[in-house]
PDB file of C-alpha atoms in Angstrom:
ATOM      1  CA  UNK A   1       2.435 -25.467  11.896  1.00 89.00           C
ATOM      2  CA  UNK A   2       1.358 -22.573   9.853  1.00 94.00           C
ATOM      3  CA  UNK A   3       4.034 -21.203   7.726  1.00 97.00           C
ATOM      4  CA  UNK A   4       3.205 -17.301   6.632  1.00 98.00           C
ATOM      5  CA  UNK A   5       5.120 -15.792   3.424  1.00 98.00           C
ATOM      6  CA  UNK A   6       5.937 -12.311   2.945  1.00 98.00           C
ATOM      7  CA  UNK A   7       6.888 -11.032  -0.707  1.00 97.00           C
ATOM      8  CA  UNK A   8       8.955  -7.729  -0.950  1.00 95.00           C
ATOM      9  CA  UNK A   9       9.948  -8.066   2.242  1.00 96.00           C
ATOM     10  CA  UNK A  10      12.875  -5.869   2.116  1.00 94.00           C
ATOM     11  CA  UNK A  11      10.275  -2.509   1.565  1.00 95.00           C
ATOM     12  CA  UNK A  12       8.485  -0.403   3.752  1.00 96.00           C
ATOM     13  CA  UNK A  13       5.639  -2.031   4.003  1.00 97.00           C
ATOM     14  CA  UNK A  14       7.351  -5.504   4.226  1.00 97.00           C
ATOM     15  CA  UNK A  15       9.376  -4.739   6.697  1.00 97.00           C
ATOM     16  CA  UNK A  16       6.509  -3.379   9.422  1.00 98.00           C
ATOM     17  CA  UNK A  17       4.704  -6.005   8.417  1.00 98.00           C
ATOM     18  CA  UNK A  18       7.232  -8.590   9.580  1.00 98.00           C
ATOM     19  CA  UNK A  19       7.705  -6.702  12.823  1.00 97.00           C
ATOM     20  CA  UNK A  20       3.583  -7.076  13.082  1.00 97.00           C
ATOM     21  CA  UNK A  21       3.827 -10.458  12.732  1.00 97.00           C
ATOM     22  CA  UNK A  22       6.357 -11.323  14.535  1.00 96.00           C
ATOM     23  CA  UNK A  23       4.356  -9.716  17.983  1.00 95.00           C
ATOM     24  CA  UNK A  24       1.614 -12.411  16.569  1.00 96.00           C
ATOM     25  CA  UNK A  25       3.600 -16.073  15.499  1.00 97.00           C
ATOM     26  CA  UNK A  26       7.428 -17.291  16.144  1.00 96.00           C
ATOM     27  CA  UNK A  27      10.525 -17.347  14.008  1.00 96.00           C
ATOM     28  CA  UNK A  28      10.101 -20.394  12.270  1.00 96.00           C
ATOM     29  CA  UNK A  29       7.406 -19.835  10.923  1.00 97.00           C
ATOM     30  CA  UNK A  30       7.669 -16.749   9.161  1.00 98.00           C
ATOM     31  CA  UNK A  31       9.470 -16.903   5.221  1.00 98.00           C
ATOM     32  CA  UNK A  32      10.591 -13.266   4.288  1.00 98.00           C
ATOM     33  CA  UNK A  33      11.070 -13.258   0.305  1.00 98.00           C
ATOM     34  CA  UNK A  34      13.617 -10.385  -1.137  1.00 96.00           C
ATOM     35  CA  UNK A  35      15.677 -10.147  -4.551  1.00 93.00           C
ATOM     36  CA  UNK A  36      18.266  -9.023  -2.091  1.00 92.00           C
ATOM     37  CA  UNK A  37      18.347 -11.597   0.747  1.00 95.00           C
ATOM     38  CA  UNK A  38      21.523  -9.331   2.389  1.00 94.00           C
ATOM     39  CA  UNK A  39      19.246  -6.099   3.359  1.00 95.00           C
ATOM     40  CA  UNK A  40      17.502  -8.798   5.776  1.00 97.00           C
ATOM     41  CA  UNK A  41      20.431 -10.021   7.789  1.00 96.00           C
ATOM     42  CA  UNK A  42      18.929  -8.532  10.553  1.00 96.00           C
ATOM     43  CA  UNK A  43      15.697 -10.394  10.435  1.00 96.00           C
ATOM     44  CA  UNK A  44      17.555 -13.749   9.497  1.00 96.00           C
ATOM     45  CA  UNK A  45      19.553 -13.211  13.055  1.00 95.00           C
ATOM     46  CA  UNK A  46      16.327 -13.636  14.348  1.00 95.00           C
ATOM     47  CA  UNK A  47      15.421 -17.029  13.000  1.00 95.00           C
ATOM     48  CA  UNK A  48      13.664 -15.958  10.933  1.00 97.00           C
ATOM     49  CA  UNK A  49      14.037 -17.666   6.805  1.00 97.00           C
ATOM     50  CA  UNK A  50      14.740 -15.081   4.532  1.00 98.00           C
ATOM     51  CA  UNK A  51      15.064 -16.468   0.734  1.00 98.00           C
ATOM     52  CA  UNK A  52      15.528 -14.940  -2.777  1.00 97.00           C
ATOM     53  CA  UNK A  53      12.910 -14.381  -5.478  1.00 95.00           C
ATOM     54  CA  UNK A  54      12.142 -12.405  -8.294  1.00 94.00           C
ATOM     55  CA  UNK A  55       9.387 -11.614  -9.542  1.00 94.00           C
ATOM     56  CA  UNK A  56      10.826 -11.954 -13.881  1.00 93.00           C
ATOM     57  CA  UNK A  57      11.880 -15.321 -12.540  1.00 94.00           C
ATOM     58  CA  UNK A  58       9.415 -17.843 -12.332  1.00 94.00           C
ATOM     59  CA  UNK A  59      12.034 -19.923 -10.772  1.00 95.00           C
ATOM     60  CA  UNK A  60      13.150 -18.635  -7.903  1.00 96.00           C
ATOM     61  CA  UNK A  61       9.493 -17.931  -6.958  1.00 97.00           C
ATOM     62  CA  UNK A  62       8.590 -21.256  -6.948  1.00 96.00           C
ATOM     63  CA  UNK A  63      11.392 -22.126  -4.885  1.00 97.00           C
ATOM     64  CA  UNK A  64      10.853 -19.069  -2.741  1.00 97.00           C
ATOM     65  CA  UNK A  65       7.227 -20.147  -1.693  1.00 98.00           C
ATOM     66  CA  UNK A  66       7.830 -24.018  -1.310  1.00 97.00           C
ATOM     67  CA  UNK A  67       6.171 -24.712   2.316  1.00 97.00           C
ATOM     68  CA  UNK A  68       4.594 -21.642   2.688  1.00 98.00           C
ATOM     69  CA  UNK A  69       0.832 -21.485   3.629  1.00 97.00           C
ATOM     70  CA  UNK A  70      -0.754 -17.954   3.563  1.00 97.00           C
ATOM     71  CA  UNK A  71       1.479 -15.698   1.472  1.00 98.00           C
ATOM     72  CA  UNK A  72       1.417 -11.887   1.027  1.00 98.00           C
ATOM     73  CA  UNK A  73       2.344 -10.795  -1.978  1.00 98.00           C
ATOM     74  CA  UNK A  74       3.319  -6.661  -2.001  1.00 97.00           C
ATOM     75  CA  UNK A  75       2.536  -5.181  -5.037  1.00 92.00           C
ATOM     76  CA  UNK A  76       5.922  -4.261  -6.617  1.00 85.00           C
ATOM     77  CA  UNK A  77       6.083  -0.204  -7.568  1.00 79.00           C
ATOM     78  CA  UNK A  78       6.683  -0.209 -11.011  1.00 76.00           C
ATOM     79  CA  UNK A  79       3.303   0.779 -12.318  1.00 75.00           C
ATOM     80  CA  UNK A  80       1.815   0.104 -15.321  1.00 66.00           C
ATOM     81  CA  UNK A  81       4.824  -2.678 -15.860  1.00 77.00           C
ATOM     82  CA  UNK A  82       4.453  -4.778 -12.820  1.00 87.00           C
ATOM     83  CA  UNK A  83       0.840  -7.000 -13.974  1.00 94.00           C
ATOM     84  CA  UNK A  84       2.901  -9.919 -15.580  1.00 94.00           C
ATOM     85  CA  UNK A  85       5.283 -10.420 -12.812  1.00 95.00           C
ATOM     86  CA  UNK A  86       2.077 -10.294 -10.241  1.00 96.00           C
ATOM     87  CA  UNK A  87       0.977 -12.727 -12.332  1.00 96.00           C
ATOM     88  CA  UNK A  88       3.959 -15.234 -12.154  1.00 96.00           C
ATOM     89  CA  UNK A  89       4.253 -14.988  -8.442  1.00 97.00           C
ATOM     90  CA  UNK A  90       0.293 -16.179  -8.460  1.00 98.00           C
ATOM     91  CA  UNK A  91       1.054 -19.075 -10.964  1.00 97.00           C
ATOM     92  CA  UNK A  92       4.701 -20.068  -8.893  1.00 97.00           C
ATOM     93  CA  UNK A  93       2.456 -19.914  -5.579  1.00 98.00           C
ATOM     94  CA  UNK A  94      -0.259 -22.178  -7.045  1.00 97.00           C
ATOM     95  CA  UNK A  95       2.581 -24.776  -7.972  1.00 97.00           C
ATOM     96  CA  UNK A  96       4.195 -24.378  -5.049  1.00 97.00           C
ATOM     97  CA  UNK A  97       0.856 -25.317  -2.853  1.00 97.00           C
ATOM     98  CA  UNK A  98       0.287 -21.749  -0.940  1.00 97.00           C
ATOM     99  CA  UNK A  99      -3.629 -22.245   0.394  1.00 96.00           C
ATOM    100  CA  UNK A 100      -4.163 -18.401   0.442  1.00 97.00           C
ATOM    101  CA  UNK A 101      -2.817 -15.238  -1.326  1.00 98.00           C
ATOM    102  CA  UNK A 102      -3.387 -11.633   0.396  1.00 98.00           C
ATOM    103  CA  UNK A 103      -2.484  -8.749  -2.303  1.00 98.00           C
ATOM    104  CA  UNK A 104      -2.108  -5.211  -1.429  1.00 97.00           C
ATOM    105  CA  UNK A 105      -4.516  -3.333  -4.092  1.00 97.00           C
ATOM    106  CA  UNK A 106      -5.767  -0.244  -3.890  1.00 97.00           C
ATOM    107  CA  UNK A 107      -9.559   1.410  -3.205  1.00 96.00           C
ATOM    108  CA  UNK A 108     -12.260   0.765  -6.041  1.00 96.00           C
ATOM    109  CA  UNK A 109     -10.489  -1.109  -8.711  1.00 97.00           C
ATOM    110  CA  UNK A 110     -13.265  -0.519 -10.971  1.00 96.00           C
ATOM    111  CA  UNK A 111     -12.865   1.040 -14.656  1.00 96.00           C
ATOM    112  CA  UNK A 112     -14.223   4.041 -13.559  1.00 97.00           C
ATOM    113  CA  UNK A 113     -11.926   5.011 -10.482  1.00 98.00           C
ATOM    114  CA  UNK A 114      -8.880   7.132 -13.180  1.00 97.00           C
ATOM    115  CA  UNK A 115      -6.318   6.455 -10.469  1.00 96.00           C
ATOM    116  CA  UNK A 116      -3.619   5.231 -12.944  1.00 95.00           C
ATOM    117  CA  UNK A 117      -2.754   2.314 -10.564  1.00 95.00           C
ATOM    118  CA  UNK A 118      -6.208   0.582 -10.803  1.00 96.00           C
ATOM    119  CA  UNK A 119      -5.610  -1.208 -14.144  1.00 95.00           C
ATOM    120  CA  UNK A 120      -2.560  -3.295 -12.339  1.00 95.00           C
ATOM    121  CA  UNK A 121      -4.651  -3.836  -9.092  1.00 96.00           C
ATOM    122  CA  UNK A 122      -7.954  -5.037 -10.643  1.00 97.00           C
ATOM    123  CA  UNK A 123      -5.955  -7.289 -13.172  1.00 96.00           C
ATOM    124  CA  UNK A 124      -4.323  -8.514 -10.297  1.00 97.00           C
ATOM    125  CA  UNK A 125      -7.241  -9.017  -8.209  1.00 98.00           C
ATOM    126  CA  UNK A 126      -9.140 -11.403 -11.053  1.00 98.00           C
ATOM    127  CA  UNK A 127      -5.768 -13.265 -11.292  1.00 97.00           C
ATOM    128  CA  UNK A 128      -5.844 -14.323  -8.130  1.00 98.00           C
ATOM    129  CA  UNK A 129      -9.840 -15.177  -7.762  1.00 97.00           C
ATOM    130  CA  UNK A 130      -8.971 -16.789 -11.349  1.00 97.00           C
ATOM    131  CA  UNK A 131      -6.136 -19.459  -9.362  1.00 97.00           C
ATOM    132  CA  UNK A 132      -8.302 -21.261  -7.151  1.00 96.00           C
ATOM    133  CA  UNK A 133      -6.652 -19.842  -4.136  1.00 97.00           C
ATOM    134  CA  UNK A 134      -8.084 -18.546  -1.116  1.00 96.00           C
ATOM    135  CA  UNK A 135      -7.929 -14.993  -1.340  1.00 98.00           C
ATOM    136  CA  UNK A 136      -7.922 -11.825   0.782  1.00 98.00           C
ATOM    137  CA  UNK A 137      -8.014  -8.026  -0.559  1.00 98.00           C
ATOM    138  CA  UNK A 138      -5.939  -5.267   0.972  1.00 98.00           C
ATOM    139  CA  UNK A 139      -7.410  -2.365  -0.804  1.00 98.00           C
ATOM    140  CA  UNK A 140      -4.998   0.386   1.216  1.00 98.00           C
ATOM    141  CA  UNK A 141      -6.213   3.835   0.992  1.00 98.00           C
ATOM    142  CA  UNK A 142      -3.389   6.685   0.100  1.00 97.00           C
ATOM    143  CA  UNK A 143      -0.486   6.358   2.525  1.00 97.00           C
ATOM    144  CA  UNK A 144      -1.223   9.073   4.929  1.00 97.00           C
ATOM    145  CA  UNK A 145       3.178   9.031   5.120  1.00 96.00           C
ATOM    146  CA  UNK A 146       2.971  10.610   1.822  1.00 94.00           C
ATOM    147  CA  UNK A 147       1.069  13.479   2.835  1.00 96.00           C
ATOM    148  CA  UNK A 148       3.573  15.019   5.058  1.00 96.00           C
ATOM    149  CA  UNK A 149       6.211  16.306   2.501  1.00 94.00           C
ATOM    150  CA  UNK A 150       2.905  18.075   0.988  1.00 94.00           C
ATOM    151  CA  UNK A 151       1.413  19.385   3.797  1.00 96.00           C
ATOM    152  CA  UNK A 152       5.024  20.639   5.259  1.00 96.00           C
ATOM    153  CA  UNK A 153       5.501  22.484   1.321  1.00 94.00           C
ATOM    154  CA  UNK A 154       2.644  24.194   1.972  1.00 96.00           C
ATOM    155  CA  UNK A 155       3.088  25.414   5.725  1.00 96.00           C
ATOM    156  CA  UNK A 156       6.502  26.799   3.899  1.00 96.00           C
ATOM    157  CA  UNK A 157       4.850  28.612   1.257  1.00 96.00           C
ATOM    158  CA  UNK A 158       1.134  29.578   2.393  1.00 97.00           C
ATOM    159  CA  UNK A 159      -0.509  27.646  -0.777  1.00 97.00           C
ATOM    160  CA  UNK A 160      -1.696  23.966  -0.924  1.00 97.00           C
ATOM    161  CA  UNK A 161      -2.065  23.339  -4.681  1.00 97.00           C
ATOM    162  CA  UNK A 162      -4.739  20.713  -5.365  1.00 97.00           C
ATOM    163  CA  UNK A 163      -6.445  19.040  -8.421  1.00 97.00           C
ATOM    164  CA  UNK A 164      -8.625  16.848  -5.521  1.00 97.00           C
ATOM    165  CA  UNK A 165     -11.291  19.929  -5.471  1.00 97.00           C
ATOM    166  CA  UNK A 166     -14.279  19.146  -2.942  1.00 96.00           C
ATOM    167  CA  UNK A 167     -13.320  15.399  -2.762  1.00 97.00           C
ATOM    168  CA  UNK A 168     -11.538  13.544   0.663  1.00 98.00           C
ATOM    169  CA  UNK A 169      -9.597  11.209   1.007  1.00 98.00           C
ATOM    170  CA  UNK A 170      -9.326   8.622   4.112  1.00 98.00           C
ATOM    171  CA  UNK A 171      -5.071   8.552   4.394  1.00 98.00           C
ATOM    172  CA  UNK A 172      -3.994   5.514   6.315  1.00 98.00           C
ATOM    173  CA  UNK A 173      -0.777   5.287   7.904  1.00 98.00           C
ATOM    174  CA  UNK A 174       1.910   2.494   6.506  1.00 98.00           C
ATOM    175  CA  UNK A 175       2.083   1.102  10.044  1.00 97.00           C
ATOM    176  CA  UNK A 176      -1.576   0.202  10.188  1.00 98.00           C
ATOM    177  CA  UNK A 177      -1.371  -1.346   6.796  1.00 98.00           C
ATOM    178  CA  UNK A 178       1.195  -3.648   7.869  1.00 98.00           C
ATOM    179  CA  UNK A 179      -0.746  -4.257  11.413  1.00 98.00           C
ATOM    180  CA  UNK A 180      -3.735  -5.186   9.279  1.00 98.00           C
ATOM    181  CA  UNK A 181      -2.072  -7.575   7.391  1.00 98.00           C
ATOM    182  CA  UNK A 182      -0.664  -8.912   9.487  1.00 98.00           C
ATOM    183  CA  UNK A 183      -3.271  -9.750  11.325  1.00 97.00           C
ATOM    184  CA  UNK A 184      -5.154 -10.898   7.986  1.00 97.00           C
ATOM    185  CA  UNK A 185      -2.342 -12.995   7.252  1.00 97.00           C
ATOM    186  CA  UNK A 186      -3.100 -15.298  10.781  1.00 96.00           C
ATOM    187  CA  UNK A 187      -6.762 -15.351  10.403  1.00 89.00           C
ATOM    188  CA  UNK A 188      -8.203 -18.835   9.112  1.00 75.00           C
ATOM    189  CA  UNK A 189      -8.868 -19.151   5.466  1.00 74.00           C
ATOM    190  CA  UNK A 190     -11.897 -17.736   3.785  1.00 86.00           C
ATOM    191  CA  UNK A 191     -12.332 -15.064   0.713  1.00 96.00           C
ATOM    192  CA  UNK A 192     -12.416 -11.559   2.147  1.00 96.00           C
ATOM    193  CA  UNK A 193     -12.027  -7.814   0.884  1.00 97.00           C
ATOM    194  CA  UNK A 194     -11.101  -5.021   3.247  1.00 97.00           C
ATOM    195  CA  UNK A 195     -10.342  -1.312   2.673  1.00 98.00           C
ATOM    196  CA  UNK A 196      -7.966  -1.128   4.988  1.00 98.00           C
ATOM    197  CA  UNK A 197      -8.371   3.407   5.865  1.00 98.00           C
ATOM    198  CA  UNK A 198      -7.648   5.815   8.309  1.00 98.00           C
ATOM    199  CA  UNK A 199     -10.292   7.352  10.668  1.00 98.00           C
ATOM    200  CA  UNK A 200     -11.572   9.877   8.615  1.00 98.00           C
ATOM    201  CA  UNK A 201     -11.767  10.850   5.363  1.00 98.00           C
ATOM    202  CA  UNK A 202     -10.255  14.426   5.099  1.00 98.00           C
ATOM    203  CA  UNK A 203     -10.170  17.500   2.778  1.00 97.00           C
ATOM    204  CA  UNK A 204      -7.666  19.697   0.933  1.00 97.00           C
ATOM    205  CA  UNK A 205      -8.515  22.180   3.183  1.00 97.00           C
ATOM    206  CA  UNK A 206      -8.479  19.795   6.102  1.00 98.00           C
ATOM    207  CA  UNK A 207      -4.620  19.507   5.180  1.00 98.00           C
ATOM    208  CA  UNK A 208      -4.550  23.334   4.857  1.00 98.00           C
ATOM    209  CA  UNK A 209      -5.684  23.048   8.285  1.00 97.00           C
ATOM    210  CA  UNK A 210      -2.940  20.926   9.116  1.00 97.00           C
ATOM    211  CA  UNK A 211      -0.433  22.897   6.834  1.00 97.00           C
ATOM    212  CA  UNK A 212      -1.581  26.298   9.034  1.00 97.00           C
ATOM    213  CA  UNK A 213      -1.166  24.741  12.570  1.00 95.00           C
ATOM    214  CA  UNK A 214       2.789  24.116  10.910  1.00 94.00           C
ATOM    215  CA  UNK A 215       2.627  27.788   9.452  1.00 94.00           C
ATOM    216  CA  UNK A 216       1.123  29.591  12.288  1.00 94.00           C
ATOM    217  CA  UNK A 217      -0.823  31.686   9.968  1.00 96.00           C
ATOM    218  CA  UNK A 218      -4.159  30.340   7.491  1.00 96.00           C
ATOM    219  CA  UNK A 219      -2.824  28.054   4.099  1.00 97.00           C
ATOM    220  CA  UNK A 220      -4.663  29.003   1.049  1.00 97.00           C
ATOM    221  CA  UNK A 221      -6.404  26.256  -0.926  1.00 97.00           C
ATOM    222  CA  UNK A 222      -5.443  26.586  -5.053  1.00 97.00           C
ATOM    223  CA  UNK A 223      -7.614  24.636  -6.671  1.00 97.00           C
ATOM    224  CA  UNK A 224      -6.466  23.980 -10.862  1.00 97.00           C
ATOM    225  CA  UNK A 225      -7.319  21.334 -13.518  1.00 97.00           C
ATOM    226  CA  UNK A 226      -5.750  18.537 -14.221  1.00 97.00           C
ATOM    227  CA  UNK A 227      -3.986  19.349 -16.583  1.00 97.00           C
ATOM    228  CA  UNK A 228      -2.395  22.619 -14.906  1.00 97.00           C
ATOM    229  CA  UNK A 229      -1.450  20.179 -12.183  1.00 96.00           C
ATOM    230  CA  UNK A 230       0.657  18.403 -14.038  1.00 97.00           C
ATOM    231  CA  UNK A 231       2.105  20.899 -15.597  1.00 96.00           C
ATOM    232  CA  UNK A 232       2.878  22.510 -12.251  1.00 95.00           C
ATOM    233  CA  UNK A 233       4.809  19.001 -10.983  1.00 95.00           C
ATOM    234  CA  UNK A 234       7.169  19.298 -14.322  1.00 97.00           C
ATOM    235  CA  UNK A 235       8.083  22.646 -13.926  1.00 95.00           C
ATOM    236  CA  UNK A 236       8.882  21.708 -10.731  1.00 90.00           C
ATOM    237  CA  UNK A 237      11.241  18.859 -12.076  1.00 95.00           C
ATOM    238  CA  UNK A 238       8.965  15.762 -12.175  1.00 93.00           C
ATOM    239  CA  UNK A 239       8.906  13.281 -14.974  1.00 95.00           C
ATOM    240  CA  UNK A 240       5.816  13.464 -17.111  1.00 95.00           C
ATOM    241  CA  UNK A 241       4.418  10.319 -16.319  1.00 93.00           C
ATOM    242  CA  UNK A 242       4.967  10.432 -12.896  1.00 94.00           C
ATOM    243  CA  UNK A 243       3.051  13.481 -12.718  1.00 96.00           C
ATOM    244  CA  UNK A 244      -0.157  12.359 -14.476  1.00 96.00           C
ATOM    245  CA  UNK A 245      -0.165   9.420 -12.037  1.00 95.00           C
ATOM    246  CA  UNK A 246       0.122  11.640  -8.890  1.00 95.00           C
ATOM    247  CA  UNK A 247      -2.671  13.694 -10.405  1.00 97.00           C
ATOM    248  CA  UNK A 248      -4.643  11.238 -11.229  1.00 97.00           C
ATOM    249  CA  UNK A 249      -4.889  10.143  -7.636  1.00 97.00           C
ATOM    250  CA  UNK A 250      -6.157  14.024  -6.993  1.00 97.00           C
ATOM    251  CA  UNK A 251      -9.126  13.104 -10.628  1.00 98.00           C
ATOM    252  CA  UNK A 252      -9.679   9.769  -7.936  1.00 98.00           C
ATOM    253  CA  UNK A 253     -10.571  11.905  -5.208  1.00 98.00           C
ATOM    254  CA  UNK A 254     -12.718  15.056  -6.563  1.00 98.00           C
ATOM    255  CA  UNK A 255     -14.656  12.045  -8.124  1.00 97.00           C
ATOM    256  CA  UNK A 256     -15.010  10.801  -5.036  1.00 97.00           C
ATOM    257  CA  UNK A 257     -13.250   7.139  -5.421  1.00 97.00           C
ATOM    258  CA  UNK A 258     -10.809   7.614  -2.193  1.00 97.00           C
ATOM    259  CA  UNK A 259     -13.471   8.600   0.318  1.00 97.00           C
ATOM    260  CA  UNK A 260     -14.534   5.587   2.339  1.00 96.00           C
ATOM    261  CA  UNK A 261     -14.291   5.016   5.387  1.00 98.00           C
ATOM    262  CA  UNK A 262     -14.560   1.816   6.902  1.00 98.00           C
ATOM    263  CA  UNK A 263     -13.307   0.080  10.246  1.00 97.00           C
ATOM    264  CA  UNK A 264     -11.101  -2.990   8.916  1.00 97.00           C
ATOM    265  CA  UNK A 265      -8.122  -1.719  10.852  1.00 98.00           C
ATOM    266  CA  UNK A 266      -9.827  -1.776  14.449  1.00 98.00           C
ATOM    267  CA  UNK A 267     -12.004  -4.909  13.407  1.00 96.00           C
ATOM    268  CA  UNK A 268      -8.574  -6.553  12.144  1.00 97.00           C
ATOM    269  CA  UNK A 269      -6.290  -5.321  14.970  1.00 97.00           C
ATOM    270  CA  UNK A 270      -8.501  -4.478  17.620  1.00 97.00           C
ATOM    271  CA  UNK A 271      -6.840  -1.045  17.810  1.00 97.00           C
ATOM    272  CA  UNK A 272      -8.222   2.267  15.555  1.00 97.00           C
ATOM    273  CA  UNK A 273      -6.101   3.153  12.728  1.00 98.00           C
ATOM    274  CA  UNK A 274      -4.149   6.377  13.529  1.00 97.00           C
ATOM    275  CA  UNK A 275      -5.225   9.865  12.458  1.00 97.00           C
ATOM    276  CA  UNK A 276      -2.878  12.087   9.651  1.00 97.00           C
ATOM    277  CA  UNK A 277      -2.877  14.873  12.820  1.00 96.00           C
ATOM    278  CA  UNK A 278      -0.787  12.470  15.089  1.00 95.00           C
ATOM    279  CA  UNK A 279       1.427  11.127  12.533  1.00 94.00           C
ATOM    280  CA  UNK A 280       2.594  14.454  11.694  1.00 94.00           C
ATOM    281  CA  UNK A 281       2.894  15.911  15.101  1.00 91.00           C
ATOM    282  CA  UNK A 282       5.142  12.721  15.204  1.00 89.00           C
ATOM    283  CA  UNK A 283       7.412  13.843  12.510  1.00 85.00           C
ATOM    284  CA  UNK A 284       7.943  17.640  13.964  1.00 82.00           C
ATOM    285  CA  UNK A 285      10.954  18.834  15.921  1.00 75.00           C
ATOM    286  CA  UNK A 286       9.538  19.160  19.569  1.00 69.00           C
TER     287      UNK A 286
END
């Protein structure tokens, strides 16, 4: 029996990812891996094992992953600061005798791609072709979830401030993230990369589009620099460094590093990934 491990369970992402694999294997042989085992009751009600580790203790990661197969490990948010414990959860797994590591990473990990998330993600990457594992890459696209908040701002106020000028951007939904891993997760072993996007790979004024169907009346696009888009996001409250790494996601875009398209979702699933348009019209009051 196949025993599939799930890191970070207790997240977004973890959790629909669990509920996609759960439609594809039974209870026992799913491991969901939290620091806070509690938030899970509900899972562990359902059979399924739901054990502690962190990832600044080397410890209760190797525990954590004992019997586990094929283990997803979530990359943890805290950018910039998150490398070394990706790192120990790759060295406990290897002890532990996981066959095969899938990591969530992130489009183009190259030096060139400025998203300020891609230093973590490519460091990550060699660490785990550097193990000996089998590997597969989950390079997710933007979360097409976290385009709603922007898109409603700007049906409110007729502008859609962007530093993304001419580039697009192929937004994938959370829920077809997890459905492609999870489906990753049960395929046989074997080294793979897939950039796991939406449908289409859309504009700022695309979302102005979407922004004006909200509005009833056009959204203007306001294209500034970099730097005046950070700027903008600290007047407007936001730590300093949280606002160069949201714009540099927008530098990622103009230069053209979030843009492809590609069809892992369907080829992984066997359904299309869903479309920004109908997770929004999801989110409106009908």
């Amino acid at each position: 029996m196949t025993v599939y491990g799930i890191t970070g369970a207790s997240g977004q992402l973890g959790r629909l990812t669990t509920e996609a694999l759960e439609q594809r294997v039974s209870p026992e042989q799913l491991v969901l891996i939290t620091r806070s085992p509690d938030n899970l009751a509900e899972y562990a009600a359902r059979g399924i094992e739901v054990r502690a580790g962190d990832f600044n203790d080397a410890d209760s990661l190797r525990a954590a992953f004992a019997g586990i197969d094929r283990l997803l490990i979530i990359s943890t948010d805290r950018v910039g600061d998150r490398l070394e414990g990706h790192r120990r959860a790759i060295a406990a797994a290897k002890v532990a005798g996981v066959s095969h590591l899938l990591y969530t990473s992130v489009p183009e990990p190259t030096p060139e791609n400025p998203a300020g998330v891609v230093p973590d993600h490519a460091a990550t990457e060699q660490a785990i072709r550097d193990s000996g594992l089998g590997w597969t890459f989950l390079r997710n696209a933007l979360y097409a979830d976290g385009q709603l908040g922007s898109i409603e701002q700007a049906a409110a106020s007729g502008q859609l401030v962007t530093n993304a000028g001419d580039g697009r951007n192929a937004y994938v939904t959370r829920a077809d993230c997890a459905r492609a891993a999870a489906a990753a997760l049960v395929q046989g072993p074997g080294n793979a990369t897939y950039d796991i996007t939406g449908p289409a790979a859309l504009s700022t004024a695309d979302l102005a589009a979407l922004a004006a169907g909200l509005r009833g009346s056009a959204v203007e696009v306001i294209d500034v620099s970099d730097e005046a888009y950070v700027q903008g996001l600290v007047e407007h409250g936001l730590p300093e460094p949280i606002a160069e790494l949201l714009a540099s996601f927008g530098t990622a875009t103009r230069l053209g590093f979030m843009s492809t398209v590609s069809t892992a979702v369907a080829d992984l699933t066997g359904t299309p990934p869903a479309p920004l348009s109908s997770l929004l019209a999801e989110t409106q009051p009908r």
